[in-house]
Coordinates of C-alpha atoms in Angstrom, one line a residue:
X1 CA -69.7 -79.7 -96.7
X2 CA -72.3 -77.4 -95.2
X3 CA -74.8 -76.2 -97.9
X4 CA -73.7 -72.5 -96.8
X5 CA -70.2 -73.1 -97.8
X6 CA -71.2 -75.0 -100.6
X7 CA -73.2 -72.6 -102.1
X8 CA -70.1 -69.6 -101.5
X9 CA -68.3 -71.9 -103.4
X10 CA -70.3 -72.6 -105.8
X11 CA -70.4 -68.5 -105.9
X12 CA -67.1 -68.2 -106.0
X13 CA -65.6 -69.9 -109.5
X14 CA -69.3 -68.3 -111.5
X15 CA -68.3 -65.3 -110.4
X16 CA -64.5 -65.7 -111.6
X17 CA -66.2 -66.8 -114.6
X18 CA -67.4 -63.8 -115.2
X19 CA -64.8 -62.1 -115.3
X20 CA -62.6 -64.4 -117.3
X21 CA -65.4 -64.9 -120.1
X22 CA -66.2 -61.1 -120.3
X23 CA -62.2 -60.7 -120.8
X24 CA -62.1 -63.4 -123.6
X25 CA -64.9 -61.4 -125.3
X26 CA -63.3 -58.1 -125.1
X27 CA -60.2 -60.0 -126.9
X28 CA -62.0 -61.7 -129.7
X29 CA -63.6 -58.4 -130.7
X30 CA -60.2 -56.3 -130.3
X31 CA -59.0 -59.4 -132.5
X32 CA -60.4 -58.0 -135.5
X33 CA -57.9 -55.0 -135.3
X34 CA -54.9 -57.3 -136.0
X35 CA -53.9 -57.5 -139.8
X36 CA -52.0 -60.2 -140.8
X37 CA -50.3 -58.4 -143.7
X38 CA -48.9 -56.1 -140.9
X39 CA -48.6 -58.5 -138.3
X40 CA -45.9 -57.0 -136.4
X41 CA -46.6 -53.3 -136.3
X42 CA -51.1 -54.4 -135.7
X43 CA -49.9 -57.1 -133.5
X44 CA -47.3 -54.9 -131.1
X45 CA -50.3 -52.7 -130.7
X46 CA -52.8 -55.7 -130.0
X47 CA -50.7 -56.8 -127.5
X48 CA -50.2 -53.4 -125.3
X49 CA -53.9 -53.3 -125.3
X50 CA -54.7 -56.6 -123.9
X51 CA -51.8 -56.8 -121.8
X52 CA -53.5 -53.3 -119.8
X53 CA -56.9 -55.3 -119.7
X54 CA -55.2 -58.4 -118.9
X55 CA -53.7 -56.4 -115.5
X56 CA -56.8 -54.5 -114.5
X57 CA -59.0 -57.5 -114.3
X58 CA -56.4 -59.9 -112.9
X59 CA -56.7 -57.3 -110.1
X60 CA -60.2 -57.8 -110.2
X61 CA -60.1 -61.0 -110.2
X62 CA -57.7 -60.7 -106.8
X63 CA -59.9 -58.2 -104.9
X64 CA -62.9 -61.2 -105.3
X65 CA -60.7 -63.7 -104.4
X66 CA -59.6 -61.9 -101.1
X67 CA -63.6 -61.2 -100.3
X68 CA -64.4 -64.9 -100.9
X69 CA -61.2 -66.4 -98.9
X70 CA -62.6 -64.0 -95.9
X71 CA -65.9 -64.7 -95.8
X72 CA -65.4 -68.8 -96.5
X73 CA -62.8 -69.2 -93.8
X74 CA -65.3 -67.3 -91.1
X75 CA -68.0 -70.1 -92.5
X76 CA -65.1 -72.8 -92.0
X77 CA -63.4 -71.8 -89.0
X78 CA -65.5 -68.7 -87.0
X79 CA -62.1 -66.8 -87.7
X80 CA -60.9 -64.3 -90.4
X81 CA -58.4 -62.2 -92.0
X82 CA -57.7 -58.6 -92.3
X83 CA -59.2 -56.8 -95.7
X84 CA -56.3 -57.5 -98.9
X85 CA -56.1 -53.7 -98.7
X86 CA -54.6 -53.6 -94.9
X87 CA -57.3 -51.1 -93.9
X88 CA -57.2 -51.6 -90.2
X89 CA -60.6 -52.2 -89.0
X90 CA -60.5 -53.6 -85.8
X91 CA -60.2 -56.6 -83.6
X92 CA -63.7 -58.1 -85.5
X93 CA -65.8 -57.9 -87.9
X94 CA -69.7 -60.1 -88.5
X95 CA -70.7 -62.4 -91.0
X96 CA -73.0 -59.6 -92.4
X97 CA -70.3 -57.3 -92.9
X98 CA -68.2 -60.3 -95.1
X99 CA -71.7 -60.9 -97.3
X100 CA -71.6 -57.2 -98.0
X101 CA -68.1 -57.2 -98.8
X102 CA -68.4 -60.7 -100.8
X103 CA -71.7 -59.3 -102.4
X104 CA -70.1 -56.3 -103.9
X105 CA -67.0 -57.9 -105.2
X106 CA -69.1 -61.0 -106.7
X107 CA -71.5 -58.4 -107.9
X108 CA -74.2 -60.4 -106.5
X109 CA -77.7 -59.6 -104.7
X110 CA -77.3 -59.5 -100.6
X111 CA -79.9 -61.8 -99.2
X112 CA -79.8 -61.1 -95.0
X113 CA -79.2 -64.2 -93.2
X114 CA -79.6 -65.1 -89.5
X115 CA -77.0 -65.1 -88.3
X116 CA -75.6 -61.9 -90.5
X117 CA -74.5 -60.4 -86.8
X118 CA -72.2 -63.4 -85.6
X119 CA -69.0 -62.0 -84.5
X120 CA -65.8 -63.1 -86.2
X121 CA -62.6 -63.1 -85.2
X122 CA -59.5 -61.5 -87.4
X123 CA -56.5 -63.4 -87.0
X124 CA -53.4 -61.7 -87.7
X125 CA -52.3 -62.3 -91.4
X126 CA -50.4 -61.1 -94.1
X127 CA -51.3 -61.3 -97.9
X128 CA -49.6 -62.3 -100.4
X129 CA -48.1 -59.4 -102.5
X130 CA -48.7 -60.3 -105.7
X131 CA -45.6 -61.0 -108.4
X132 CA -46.9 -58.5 -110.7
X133 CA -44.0 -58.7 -113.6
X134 CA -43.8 -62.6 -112.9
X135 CA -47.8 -62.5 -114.1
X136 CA -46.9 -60.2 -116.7
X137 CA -44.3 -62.5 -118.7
X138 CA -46.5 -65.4 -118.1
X139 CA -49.4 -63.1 -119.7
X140 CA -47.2 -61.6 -122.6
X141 CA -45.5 -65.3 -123.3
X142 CA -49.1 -66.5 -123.2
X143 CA -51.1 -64.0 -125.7
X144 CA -48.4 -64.0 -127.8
X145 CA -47.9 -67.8 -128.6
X146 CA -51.6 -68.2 -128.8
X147 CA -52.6 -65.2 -131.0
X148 CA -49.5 -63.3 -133.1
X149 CA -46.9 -66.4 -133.4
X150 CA -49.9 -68.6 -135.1
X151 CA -50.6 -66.3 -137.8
X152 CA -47.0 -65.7 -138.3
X153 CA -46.3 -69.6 -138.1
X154 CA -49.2 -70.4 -140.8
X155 CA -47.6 -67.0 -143.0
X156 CA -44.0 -68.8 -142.9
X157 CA -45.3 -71.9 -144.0
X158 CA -46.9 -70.8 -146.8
X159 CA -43.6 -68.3 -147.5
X160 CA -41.7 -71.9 -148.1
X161 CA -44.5 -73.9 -149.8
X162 CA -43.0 -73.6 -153.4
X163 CA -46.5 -75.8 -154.4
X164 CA -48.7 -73.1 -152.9
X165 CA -48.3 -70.4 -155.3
X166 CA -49.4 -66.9 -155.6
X167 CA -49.9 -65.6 -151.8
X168 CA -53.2 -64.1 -152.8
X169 CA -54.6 -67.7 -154.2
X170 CA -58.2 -67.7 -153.0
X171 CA -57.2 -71.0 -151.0
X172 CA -54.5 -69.3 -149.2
X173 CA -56.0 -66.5 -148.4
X174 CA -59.8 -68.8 -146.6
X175 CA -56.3 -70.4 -145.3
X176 CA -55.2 -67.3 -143.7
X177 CA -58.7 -66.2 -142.4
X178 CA -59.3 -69.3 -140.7
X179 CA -56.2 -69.4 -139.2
X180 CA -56.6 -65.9 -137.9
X181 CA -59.9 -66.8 -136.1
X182 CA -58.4 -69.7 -134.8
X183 CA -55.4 -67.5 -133.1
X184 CA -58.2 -65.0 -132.4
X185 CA -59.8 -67.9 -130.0
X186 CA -56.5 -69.3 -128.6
X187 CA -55.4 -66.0 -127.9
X188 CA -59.1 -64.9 -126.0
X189 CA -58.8 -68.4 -123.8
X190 CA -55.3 -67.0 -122.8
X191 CA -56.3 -64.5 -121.5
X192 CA -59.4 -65.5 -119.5
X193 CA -56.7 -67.9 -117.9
X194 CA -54.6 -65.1 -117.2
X195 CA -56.7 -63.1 -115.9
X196 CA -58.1 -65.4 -113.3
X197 CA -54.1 -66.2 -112.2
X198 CA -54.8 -63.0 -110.3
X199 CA -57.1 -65.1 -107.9
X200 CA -56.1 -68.2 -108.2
X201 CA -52.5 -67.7 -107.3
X202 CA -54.0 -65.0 -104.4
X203 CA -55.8 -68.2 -102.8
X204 CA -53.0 -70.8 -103.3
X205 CA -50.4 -68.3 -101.9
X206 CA -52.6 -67.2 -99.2
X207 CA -53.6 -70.7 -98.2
X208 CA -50.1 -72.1 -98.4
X209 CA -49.3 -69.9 -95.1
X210 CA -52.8 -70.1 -93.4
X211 CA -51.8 -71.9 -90.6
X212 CA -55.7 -73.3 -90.2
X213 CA -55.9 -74.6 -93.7
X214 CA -55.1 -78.5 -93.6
X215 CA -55.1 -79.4 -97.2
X216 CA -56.9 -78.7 -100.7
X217 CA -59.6 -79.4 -102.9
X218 CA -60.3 -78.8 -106.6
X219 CA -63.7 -77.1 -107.5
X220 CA -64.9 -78.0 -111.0
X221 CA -66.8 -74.9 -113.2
X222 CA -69.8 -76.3 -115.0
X223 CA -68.7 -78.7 -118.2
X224 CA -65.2 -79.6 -116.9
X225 CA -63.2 -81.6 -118.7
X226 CA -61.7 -85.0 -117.8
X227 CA -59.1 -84.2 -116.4
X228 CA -60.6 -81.9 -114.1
X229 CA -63.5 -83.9 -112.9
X230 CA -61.1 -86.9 -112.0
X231 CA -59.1 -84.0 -109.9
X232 CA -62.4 -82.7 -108.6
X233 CA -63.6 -86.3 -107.8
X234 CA -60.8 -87.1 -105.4
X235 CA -62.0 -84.8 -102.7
X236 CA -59.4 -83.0 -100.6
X237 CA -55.5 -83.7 -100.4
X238 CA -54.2 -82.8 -97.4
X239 CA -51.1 -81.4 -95.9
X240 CA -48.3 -84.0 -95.3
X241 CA -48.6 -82.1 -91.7
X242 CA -52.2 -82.8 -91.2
X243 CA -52.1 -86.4 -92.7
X244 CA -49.1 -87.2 -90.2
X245 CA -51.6 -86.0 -87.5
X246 CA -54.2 -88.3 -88.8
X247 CA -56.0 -86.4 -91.1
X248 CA -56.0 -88.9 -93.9
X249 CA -58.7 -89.7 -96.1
X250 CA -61.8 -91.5 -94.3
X251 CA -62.5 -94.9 -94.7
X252 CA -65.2 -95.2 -97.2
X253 CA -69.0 -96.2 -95.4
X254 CA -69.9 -99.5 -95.4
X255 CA -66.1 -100.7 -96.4
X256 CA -64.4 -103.1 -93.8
X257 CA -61.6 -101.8 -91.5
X258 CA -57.9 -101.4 -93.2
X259 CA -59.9 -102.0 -97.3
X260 CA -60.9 -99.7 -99.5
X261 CA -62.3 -99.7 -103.0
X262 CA -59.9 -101.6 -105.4
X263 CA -60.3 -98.5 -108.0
X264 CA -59.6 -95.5 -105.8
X265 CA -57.0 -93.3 -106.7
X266 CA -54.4 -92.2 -105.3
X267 CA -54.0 -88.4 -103.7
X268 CA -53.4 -86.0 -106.1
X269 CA -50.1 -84.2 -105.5
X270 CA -51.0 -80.3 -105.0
X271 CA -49.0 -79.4 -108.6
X272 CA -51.8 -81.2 -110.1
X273 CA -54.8 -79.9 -108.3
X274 CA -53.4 -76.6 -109.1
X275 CA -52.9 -76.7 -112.8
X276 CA -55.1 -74.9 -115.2
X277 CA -55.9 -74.8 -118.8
X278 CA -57.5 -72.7 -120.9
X279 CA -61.0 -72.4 -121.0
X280 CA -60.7 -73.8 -117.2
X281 CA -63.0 -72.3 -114.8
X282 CA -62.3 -74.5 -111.9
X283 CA -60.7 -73.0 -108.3
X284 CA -58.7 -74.8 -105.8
X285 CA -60.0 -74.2 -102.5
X286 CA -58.5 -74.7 -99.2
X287 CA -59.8 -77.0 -96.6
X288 CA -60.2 -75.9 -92.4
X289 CA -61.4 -79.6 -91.9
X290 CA -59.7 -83.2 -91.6
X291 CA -63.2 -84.5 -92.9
X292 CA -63.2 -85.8 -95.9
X293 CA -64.2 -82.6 -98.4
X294 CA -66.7 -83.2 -101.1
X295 CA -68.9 -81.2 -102.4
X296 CA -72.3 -82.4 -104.5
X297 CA -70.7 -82.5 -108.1
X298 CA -67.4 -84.1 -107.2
X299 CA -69.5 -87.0 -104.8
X300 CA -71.5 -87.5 -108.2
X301 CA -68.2 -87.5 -110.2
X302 CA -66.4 -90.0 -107.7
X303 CA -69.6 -92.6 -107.9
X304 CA -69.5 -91.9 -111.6
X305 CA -65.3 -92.7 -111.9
X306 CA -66.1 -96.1 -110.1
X307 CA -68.4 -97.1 -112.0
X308 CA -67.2 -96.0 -115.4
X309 CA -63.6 -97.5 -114.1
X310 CA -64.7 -100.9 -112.1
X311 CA -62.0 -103.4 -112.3
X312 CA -59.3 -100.8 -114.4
X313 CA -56.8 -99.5 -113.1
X314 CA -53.9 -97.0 -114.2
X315 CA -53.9 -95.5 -118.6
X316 CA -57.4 -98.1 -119.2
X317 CA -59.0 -96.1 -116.3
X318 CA -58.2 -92.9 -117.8
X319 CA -59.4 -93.7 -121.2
X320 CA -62.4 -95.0 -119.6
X321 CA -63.1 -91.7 -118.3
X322 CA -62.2 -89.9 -121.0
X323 CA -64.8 -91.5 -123.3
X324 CA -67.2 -90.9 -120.4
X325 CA -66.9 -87.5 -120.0
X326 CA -66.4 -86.6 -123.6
X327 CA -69.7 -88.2 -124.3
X328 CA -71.6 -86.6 -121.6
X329 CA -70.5 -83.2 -123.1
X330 CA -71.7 -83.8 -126.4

């Protein structure tokens, strides 16, 4: 990977960071307004308010998605797409002109580059529209079992726990409170999740009809979990298309002709490579190139997984790397 892409990319899943962490603040501290002794009537009104915040910044999150897949595909490929708002603007457009527009979404600084006044191509494209009720049952179905429906599951329990006595017990009631803040947190990592399905899904719909992309690659945020840094350590899984055409994986260096490493794993199947969890700030890029796609972290991830995993294979491997990157978060 050039260092100019890695660096957008890099770029790309702090700045949807952003806007997923600043969301999960804005819920925690509108949190405080649902009561659990009126849970239905506090948390109807906890819910309309999050679910508007939850739709302006997945748009938000979209619109930066849009100015990254531009400008990363003219890095990629010397080709682009039209703006995601169909402005017409011409035949072309530079690599300064996709900086400005990346820099402004991103809400980063501009630093001019060389070769700012390289000509790009559009290619003719359509976006995605995006399913905007779909997201909004996912978001309401999401919110809702995290934040509401855990209170009101710790309120019937204690409603049929003859042992438990008087519902305002002190011990019931640090019960309650804890289990309030702990729906207040599930609920604000719900909706940093949902909010970044705006981009997410923009990219994976928008690079499922590219016809330049030729497979995909996960990106991993900063701490990933295991999961995600085994995803992120595989490098890219291409198209069934592309592979057919010879675009599978490269030989390993210094392996002999027709062997690989014994612990490699197999490709991940896209469903994987596209699934999310909360507190996840990864992205799933698409690739332009039938080279093998890596970037810094997930080479350092994929020497990591062979050593942590030499001569495992299968559930022993992934306990293995687990423990490894439990431990190295702690």
């Amino acid at each position: 990977m050039r260092r100019a892409t890695a660096a957008l990319v890099e770029e790309h899943w702090q700045a949807q960071e952003r806007i997923g962490a600043q969301v999960a603040s804005q819920a925690l501290a509108h949190w405080s307004r649902v009561n659990p002794h009126s849970l239905e009537e506090s948390g109807a009104a906890w819910l309309a308010w999050m679910l508007a915040l939850v739709r302006r910044e997945r748009r938000r999150s979209r619109d930066q998605a849009a100015a990254f897949y531009r400008l990363y595909r003219a890095l990629e490929t010397g080709h682009t797409v039209p703006p995601l708002s169909g402005e017409y603007v011409g035949e072309t457009t530079t690599l300064g002109e996709l900086r400005e527009d990346w820099a402004d979404q991103a809400d980063t600084i501009r630093t001019p580059e060389p070769d700012d006044g390289e000509e790009i191509r559009l290619d003719g494209f359509d976006w995605p529209e995006e399913p905007e009720e779909h997201h909004d049952r996912a978001a309401v179905a999401s919110l809702i079992s995290q934040g509401p429906a855990k209170v009101r599951q710790h309120l019937d329990q204690a409603d049929t726990d003859e042992a438990r006595g008087r519902l305002d017990d002190g011990g019931f009631l640090q019960e309650l409170e804890d289990a309030v803040d702990t729906a207040g947190r599930s609920s604000a990592g719900a909706a940093d999740r949902e909010v970044l399905r705006g981009g997410r899904d923009l990219i994976d719909q928008a690079s499922k009809q590219d016809r330049r992309v030729v497979g995909w690659a996960r990106v991993t945020d900063g701490t990933p979990c295991a999961f995600c840094a085994m995803l992120a350590s595989r490098g890219a899984m291409y198209t069934s298309q592309s592979t057919a055409a010879g675009g599978g994986r490269r030989k390993p260096k210094g392996a002999p002709d027709g062997r690989v490493r014994a612990n490699r794993r197999p490709p991940v199947a896209l469903e994987d490579l596209t699934r999310y969890h909360n507190g996840c700030h990864c992205q799933t890029v698409p690739i332009y190139s039938r080279n093998d796609f890596m970037t810094p972290q997930a080479r350092d991830y994929d020497r990591q997984w062979q050593e942590v995993t030499r001569g495992m294979t299968g559930a022993e491997a992934r306990r293995a790397w687990r423990r490894h990157i439990e431990s190295s978060r702690n």
